[in-house]
CSV table of C-alpha atoms in Angstrom, one decimal:
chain,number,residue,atom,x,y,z
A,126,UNK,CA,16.8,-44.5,36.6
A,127,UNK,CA,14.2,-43.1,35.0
A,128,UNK,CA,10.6,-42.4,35.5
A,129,UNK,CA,7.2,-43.8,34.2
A,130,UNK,CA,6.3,-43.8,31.0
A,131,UNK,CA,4.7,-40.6,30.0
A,132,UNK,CA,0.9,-40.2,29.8
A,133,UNK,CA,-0.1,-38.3,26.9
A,134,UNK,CA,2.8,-38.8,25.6
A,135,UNK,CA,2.7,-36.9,22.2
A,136,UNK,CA,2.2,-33.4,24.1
A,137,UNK,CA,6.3,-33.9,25.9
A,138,UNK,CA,8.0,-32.7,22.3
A,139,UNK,CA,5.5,-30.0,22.4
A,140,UNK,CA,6.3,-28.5,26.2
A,141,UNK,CA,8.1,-24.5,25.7
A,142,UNK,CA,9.6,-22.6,28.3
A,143,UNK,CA,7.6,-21.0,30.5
A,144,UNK,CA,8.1,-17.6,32.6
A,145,UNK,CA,11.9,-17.7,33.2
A,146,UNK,CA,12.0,-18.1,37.2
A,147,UNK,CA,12.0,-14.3,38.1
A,148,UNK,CA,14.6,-14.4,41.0
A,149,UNK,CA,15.8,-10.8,39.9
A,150,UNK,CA,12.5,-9.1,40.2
A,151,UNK,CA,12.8,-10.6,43.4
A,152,UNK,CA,16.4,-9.8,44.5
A,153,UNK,CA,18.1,-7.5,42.3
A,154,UNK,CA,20.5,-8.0,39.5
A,155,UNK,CA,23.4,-9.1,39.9
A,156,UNK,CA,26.8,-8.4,40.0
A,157,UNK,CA,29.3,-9.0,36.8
A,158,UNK,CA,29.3,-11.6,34.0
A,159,UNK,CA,27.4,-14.8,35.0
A,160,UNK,CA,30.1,-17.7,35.4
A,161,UNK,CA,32.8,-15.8,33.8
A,162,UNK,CA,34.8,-14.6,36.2
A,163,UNK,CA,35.6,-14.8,39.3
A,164,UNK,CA,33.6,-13.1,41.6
A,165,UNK,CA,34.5,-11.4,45.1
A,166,UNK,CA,33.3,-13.9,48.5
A,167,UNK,CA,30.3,-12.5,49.9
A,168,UNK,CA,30.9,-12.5,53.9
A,169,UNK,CA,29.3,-15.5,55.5
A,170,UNK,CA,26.6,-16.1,57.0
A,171,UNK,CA,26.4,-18.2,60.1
A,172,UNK,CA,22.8,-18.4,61.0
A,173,UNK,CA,22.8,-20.6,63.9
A,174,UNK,CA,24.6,-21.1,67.3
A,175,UNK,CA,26.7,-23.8,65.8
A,176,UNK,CA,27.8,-22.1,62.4
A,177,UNK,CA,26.8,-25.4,60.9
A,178,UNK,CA,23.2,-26.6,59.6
A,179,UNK,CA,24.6,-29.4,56.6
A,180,UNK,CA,24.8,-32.5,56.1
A,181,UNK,CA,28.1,-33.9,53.8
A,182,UNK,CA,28.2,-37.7,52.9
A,183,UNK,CA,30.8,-38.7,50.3
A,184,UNK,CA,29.7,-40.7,46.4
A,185,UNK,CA,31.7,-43.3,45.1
A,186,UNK,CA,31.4,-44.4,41.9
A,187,UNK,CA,30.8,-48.1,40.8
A,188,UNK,CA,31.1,-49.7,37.7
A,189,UNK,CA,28.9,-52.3,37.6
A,190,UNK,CA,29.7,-55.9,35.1
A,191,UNK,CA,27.4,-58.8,34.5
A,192,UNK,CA,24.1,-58.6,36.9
A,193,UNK,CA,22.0,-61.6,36.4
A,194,UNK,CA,18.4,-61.0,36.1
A,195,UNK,CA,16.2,-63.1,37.7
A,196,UNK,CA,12.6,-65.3,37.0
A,197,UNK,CA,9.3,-63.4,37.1
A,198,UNK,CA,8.2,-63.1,40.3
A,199,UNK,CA,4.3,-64.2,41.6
A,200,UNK,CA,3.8,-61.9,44.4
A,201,UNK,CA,0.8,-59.9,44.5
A,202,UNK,CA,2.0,-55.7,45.4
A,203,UNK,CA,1.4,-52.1,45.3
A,204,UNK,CA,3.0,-49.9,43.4
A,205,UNK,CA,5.2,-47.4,44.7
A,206,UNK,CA,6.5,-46.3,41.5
A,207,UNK,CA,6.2,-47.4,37.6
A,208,UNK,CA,9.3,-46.9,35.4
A,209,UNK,CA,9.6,-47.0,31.9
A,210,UNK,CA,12.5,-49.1,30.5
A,211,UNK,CA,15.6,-46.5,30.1
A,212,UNK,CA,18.8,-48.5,30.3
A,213,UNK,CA,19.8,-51.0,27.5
A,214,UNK,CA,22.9,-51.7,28.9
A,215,UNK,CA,21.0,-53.2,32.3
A,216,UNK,CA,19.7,-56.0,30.2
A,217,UNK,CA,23.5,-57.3,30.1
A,218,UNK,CA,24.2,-55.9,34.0
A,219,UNK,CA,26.8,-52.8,33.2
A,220,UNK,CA,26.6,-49.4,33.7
A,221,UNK,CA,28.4,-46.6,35.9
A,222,UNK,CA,26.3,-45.4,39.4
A,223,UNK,CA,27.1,-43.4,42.0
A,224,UNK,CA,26.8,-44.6,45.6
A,225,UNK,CA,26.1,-43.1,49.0
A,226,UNK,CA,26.9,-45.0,52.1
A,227,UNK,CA,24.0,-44.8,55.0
A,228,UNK,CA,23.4,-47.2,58.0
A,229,UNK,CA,19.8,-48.5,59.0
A,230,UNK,CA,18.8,-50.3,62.5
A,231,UNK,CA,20.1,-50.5,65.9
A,232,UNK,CA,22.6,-51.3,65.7
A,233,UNK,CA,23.3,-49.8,62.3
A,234,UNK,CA,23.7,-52.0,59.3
A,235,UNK,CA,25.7,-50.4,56.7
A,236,UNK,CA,24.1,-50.4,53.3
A,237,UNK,CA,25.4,-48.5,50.1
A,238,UNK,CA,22.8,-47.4,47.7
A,239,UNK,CA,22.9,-45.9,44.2
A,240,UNK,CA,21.8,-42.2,44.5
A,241,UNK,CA,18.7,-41.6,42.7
A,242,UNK,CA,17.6,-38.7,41.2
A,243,UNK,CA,14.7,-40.1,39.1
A,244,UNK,CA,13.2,-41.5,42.1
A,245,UNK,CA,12.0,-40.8,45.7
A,246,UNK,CA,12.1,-43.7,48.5
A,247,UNK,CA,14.9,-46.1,50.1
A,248,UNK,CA,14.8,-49.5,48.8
A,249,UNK,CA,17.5,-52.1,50.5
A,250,UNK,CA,18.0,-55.9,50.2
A,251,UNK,CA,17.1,-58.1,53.6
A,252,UNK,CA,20.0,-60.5,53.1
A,253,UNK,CA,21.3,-62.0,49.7
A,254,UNK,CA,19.7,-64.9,48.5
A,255,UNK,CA,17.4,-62.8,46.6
A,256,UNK,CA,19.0,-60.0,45.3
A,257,UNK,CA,19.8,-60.2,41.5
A,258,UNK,CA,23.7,-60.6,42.3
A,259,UNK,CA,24.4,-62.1,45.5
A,260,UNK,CA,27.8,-61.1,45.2
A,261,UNK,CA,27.2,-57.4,44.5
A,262,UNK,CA,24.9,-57.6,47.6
A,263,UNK,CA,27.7,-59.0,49.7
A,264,UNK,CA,30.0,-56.6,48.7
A,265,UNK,CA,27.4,-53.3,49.1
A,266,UNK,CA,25.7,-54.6,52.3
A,267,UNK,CA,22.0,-55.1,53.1
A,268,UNK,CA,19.3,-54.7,55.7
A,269,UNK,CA,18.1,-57.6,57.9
A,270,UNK,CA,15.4,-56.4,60.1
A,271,UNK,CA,15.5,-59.3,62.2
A,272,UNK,CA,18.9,-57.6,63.7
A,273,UNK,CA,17.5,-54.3,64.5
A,274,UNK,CA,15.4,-53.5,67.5
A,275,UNK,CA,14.0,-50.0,66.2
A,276,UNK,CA,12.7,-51.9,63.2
A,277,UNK,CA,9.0,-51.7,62.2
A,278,UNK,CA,6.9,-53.6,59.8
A,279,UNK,CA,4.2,-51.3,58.4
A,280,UNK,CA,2.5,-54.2,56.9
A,281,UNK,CA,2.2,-53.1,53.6
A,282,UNK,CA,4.1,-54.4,49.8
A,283,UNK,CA,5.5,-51.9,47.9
A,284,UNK,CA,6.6,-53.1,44.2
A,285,UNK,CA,8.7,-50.7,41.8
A,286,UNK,CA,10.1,-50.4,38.3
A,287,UNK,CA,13.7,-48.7,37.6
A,288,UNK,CA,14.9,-49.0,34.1
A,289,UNK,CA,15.0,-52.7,33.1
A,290,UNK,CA,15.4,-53.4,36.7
A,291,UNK,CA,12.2,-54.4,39.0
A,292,UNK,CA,11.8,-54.6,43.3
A,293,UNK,CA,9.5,-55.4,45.2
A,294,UNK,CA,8.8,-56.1,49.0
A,295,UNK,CA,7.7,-54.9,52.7
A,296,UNK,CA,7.8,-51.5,54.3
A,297,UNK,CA,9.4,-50.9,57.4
A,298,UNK,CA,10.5,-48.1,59.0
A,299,UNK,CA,13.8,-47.9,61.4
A,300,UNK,CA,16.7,-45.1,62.4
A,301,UNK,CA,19.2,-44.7,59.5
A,302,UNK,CA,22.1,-43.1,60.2
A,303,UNK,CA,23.2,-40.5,57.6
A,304,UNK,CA,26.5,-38.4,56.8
A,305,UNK,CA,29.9,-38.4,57.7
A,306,UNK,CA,28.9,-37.6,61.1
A,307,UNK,CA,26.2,-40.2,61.2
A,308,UNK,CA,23.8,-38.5,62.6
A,309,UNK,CA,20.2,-40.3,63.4
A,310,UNK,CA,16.8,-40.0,61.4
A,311,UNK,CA,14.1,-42.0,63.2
A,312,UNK,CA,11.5,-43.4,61.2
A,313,UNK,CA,12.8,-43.5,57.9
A,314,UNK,CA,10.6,-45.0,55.9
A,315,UNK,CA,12.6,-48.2,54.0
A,316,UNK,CA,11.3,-50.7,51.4
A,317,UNK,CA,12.9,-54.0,52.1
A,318,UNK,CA,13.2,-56.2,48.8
A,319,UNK,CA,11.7,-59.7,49.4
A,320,UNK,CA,12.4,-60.2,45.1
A,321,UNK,CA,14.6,-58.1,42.5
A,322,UNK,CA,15.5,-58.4,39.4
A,323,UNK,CA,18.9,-56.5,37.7
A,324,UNK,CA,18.7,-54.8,41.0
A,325,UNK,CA,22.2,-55.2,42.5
A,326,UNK,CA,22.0,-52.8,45.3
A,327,UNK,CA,19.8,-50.6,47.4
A,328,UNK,CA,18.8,-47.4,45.8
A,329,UNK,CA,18.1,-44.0,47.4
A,330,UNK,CA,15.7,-41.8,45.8
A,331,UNK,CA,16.3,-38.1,46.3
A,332,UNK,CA,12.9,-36.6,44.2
A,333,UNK,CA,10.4,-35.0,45.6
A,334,UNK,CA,8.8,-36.9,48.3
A,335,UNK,CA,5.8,-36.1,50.4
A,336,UNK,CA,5.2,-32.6,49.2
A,337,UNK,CA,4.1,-34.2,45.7
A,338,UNK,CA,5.2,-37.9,45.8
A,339,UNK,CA,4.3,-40.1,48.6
A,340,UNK,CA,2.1,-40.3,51.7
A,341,UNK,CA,4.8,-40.1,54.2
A,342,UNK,CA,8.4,-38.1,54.5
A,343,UNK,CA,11.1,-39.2,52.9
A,344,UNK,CA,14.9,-38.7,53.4
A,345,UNK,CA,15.4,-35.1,52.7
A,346,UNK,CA,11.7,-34.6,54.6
A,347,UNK,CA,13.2,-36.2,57.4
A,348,UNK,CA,16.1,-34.1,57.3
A,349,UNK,CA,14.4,-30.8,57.4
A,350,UNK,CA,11.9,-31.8,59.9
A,351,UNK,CA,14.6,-32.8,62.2
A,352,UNK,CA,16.4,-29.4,61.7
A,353,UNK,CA,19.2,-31.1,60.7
A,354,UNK,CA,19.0,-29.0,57.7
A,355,UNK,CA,16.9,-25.6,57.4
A,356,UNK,CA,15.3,-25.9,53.4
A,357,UNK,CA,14.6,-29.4,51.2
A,358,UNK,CA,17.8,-28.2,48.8
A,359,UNK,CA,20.5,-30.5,47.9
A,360,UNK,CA,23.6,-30.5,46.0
A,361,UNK,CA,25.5,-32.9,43.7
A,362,UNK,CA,29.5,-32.8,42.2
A,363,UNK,CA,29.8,-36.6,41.4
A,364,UNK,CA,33.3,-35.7,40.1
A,365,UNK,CA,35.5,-36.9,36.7
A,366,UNK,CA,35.1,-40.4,35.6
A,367,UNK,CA,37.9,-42.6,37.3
A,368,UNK,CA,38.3,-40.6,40.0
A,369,UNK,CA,40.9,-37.8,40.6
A,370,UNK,CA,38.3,-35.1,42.2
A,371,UNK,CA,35.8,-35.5,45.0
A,372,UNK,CA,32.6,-36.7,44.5
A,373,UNK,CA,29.7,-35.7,47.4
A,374,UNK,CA,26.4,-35.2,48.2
A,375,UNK,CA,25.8,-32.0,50.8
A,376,UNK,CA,22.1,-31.8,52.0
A,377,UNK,CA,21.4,-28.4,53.0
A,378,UNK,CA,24.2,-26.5,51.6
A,379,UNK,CA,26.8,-25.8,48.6
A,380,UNK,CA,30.3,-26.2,47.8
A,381,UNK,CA,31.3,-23.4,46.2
A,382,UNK,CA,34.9,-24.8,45.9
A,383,UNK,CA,33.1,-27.1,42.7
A,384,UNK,CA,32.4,-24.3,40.6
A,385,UNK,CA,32.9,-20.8,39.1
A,386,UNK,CA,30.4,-18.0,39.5
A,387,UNK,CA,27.2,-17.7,39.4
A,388,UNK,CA,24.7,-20.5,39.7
A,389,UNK,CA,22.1,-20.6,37.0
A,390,UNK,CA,18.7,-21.4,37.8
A,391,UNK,CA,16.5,-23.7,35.6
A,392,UNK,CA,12.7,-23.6,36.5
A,393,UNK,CA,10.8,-27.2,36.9
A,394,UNK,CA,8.6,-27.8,34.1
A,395,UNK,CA,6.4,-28.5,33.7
A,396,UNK,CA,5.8,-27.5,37.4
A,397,UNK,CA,4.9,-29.9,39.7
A,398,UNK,CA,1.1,-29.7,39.6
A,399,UNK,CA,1.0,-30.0,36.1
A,400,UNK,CA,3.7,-32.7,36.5
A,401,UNK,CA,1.2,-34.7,38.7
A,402,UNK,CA,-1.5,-34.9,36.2
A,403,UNK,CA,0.6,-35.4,33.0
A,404,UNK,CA,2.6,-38.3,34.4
A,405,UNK,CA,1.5,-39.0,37.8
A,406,UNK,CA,4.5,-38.0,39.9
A,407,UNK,CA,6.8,-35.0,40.0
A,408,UNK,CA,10.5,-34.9,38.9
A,409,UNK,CA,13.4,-32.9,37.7
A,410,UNK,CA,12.1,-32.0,35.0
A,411,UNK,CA,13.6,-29.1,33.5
A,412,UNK,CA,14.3,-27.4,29.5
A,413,UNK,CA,17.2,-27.9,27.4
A,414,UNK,CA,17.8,-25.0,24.4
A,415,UNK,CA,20.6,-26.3,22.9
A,416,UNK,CA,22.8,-29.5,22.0
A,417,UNK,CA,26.2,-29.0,19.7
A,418,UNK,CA,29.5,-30.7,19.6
A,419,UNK,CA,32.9,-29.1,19.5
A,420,UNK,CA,35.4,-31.9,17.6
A,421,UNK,CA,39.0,-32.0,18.8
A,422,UNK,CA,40.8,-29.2,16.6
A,423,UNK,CA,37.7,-27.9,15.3
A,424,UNK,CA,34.8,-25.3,15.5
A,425,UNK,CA,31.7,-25.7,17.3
A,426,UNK,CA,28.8,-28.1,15.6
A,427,UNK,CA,25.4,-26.8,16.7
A,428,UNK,CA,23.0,-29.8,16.0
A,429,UNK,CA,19.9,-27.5,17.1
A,430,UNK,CA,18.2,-24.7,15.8
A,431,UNK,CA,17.9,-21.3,17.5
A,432,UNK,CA,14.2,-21.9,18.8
A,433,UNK,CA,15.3,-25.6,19.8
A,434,UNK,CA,13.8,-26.5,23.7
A,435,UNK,CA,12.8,-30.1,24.8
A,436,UNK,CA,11.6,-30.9,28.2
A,437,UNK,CA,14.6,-33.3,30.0
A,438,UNK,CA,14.9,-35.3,33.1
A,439,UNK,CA,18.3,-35.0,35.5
A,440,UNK,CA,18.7,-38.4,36.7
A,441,UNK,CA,21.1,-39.9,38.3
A,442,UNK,CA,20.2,-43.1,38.4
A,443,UNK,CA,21.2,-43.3,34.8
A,444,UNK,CA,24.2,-44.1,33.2
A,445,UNK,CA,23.4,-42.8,30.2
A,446,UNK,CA,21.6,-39.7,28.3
A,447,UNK,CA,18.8,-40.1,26.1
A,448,UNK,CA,18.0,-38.5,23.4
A,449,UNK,CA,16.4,-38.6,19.6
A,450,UNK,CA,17.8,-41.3,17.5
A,451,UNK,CA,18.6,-38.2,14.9
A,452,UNK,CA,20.6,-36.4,17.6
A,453,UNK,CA,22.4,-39.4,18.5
A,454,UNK,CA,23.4,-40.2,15.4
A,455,UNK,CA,25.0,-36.8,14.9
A,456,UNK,CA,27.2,-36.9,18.0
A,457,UNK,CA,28.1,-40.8,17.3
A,458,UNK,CA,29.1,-39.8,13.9
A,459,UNK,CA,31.3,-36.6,15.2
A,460,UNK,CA,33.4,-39.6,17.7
A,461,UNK,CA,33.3,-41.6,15.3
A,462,UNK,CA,31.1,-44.2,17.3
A,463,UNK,CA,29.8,-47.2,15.8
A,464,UNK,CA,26.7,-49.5,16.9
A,465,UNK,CA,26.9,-52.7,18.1
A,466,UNK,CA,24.9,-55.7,17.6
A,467,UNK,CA,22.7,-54.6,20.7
A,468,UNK,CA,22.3,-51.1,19.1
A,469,UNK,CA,24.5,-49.7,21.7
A,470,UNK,CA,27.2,-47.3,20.3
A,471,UNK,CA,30.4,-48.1,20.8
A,472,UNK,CA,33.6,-45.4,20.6
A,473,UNK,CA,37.8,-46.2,20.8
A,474,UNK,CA,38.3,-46.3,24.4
A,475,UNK,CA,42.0,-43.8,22.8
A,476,UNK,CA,39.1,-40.8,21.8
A,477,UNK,CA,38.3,-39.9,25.8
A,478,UNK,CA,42.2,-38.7,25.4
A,479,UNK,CA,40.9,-36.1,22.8
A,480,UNK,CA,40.4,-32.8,23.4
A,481,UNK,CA,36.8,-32.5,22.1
A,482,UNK,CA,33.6,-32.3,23.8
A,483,UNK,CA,29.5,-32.7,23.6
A,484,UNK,CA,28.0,-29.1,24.9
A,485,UNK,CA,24.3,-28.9,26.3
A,486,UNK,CA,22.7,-25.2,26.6
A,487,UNK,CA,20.1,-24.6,29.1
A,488,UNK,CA,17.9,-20.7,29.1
A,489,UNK,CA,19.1,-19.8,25.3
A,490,UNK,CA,22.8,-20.1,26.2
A,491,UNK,CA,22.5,-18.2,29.8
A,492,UNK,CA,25.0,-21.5,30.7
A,493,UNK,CA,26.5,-24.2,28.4
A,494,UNK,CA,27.7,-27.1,30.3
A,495,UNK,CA,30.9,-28.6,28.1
A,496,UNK,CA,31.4,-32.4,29.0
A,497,UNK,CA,34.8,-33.5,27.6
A,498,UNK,CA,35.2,-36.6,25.7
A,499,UNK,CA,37.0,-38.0,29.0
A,500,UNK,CA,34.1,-38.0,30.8
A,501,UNK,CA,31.5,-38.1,28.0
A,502,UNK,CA,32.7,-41.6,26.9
A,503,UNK,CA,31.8,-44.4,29.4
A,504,UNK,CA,34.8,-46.7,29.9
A,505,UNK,CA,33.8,-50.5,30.8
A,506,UNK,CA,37.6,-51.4,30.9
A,507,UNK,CA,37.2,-53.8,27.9
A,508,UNK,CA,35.5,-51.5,25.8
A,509,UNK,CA,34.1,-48.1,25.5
A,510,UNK,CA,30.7,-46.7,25.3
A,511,UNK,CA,29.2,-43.5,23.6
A,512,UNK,CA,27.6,-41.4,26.9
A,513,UNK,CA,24.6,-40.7,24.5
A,514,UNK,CA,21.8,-43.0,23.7
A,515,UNK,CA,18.8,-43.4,21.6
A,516,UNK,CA,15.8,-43.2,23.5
A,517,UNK,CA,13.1,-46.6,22.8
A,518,UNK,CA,10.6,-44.1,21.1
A,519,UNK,CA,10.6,-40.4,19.7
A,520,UNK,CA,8.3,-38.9,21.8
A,521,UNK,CA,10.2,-41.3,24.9
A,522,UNK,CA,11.4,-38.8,28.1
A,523,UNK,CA,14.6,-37.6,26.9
A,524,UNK,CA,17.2,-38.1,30.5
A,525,UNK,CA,20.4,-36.0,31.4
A,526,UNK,CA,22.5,-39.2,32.8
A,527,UNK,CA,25.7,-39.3,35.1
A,528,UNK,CA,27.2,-39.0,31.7
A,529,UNK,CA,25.9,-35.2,32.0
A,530,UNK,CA,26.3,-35.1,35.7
A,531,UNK,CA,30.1,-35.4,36.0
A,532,UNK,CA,30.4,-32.2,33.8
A,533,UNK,CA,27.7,-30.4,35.9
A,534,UNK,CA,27.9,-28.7,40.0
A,535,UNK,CA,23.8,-29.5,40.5
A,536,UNK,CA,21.4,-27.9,43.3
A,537,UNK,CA,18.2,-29.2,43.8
A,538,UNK,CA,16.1,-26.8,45.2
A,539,UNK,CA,12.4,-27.9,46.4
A,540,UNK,CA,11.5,-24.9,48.2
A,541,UNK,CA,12.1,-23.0,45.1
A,542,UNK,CA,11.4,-25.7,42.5
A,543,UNK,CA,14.4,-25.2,40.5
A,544,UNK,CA,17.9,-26.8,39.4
A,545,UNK,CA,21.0,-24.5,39.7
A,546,UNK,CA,23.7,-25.4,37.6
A,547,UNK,CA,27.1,-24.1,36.8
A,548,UNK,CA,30.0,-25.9,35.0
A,549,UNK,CA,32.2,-28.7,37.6
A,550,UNK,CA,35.2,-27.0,38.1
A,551,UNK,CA,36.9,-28.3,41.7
A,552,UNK,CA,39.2,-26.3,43.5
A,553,UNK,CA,39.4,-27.5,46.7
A,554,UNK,CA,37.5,-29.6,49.6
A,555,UNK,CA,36.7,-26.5,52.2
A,556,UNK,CA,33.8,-24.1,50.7
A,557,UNK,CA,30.4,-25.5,51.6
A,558,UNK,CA,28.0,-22.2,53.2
A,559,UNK,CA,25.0,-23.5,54.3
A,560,UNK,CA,21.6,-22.7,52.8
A,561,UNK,CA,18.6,-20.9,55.0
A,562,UNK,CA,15.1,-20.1,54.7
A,563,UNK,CA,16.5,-17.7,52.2
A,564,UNK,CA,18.1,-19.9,49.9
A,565,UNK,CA,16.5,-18.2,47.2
A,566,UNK,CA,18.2,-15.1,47.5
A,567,UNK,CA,21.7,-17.0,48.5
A,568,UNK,CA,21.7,-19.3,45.6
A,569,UNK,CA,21.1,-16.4,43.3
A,570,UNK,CA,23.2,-13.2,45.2
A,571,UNK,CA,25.6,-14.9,47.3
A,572,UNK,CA,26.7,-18.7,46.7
A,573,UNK,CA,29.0,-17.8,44.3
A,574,UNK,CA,32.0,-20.6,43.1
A,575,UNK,CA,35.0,-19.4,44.5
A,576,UNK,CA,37.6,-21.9,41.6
């Protein structure tokens, strides 16, 4: 779900790279060829009495059909957040999310929400006679506030934009419950929908919150300032499309049995000071260097030039990825994609069996992340969608979708402003070390993959 539309919008195509992140000035080089082989376990490091400072909560993934929008609402709000329209496909209600499961109120209500990397509060429905699909709402849960004795009405409307889809409604604040071990957060701060439309289910921002966002803490602020976690760092394997590898959220820590190597760290940029001013809030922002295709049977297609770098937003939120209509058309030609009548491309569901793939370069080929056709290509059951689309203007954001995602093992690190990446590659369930005060030096020494 992607963010506002950009102020000043003609400057985004003309964002460069700034000082690569200098981690080692800061820690030393490091050992071996990054991501190439595997490296020896570094011993661990248990920092507390426990040996255990993370927080685990399992994704699942939902494929979403046929949403009903509804009127246009009359109520008069605040804005919480303004998105600019990203998702064509939510105009017809389809598209692929992943969803974390979290319980709000005493006693706890249990409520999944789409995991939202493009955004940065909790929005949940109150019951389901005004959710955009009723059933989807019965089937995902909601949040009545009349059943919950912690609950608090902060007396105050919030209204948001995500994609095509719009909420808006009351704040309250109430103990969620979070993880596999459910532990409590008091005072979560939760906007509870009095009107939506194509909004199907609650959504979970995981941006920045108050340190650039908002007014009050949000999820991961909570989580820190409970000590349930030591650093605001979070990391994402949403695993291969239709399932067959796990898929998880660990706040606080890294599974190092989802990847090979070393982590490579991509700055935020614009930072997140100069994100404020240019567009008014502060994302995951970071710079691609390269785009190519590899054809089954054939030799790499680089579509970019050597000096190529655009500025790109990680968001989860978003089926898709975005990018130039020129781009697009490239890759749609190399599938042999085709568009239809809503300009969406469409691909033979057969070509996710082919041994091809769509290959995004990040710091002038420090890391490629390669996302197979299997995963690349969104499969709606009936028919099959190109994981690329063409953004509504040429100097629109350009957004790395779950389409991206499921080839990528993410970290998002707000202490240190950065994304670490490394290729998915699971190996097992049992790996996670737990990030400190030090992450920087861990994620950049120590957390190596161990697959």
């Amino acid at each position: 779900m992607a963010l506002l539309s950009l102020l000043l919008l003609g400057l985004l195509p003309l964002l460069c790279l700034s000082a690569s992140l200098d981690f080692s000035q800061r820690y030393g080089a490091r050992h071996g060829q990054r991501s190439k082989e595997r490296l020896p376990r570094p011993p661990p490091r248990n920092h507390t009495s426990d040996g255990r400072r993370h927080i685990r909560a399992t994704l699942q993934s939902r494929k979403v059909n046929n949403v009903t929008g509804g009127t246009v609402s009359t109520y008069t709000t605040s804005g919480v957040s303004d998105r600019s329209p990203r998702e064509p496909l939510a105009r017809y209600g389809e598209g692929i999310v992943y969803m974390m499961e979290l319980a709000i109120g005493t006693p706890g209500q249990t409520v999944s929400a789409i995991l939202d990397t493009g955004s940065y509060t909790l929005l949940v429905d109150p019951d389901c006679t005004q959710a955009a699909d009723p059933q989807a709402c019965q089937t995902y849960g909601y949040y009545d506030t009349a059943q919950s004795s912690t609950a608090k009405n902060l007396n105050a409307w919030f209204a948001g934009q995500f994609g095509t889809g719009y909420m808006e409604g009351v704040w309250y604040s109430d103990t969620a419950y979070v993880g596999l071990d459910n532990l409590p957060l008091p005072n979560l701060r939760v906007g509870v929908s009095k009107w939506s439309q194509y909004i199907w289910a609650g959504v979970l921002g995981v941006s920045y919150g108050k340190a650039w966002n908002t007014g009050y803490q949000t999820l991961l602020d909570l989580l820190v300032a409970q000590s349930y976690i030591e650093v605001p760092i979070f990391s994402v394997g949403v695993g291969y499309q239709g399932g067959g590898s796990p898929s998880d959220i660990i706040f606080g820590g890294v599974d190092r049995q989802k990847y090979r190597g070393y982590l490579e760290p991509l700055e935020i940029y614009p930072y997140p000071d100069q994100q404020l001013k240019l567009y008014d809030q502060v994302g995951y922002r970071v710079n691609m260097t390269s785009l190519a295709v590899t054809p089954p049977g054939q030799n790499e297609t680089m579509i970019t030039g050597s000096d190529f770098q655009r500025n790109v937003l990680i968001d989860s939120g978003s089926t898709y990825t975005y990018l130039d209509a020129s781009m697009v058309a490239i890759i749609a030609k190399a599938l042999h994609a085709y568009p239809d009548t809503h300009g969406v491309y469409r691909v033979p569901c057969e070509s996710r069996n082919l041994d091809g793939s769509v290959n995004f370069g990040f710091n002038f080929f420090n890391i490629v992340i390669r996302v197979n056709y299997a995963d690349f290509i969104v499969d709606f059951d009936s028919y099959c969608a190109l994981g690329v689309q063409a953004t509504d203007h040429s100097d629109s954001t350009w957004v790395l979708g779950t389409s991206f995602i499921r080839a990528a093992y993410l970290v998002f690190d707000q202490q240190n402003d950065a994304v670490w990446i490394a290729q998915y590659l699971p190996c097992g369930d049992d790996g996670i070390t737990d990030l400190t005060k030090d992450a920087g030096r861990q994620l950049w020494l120590e957390v190596t993959g161990l697959c």
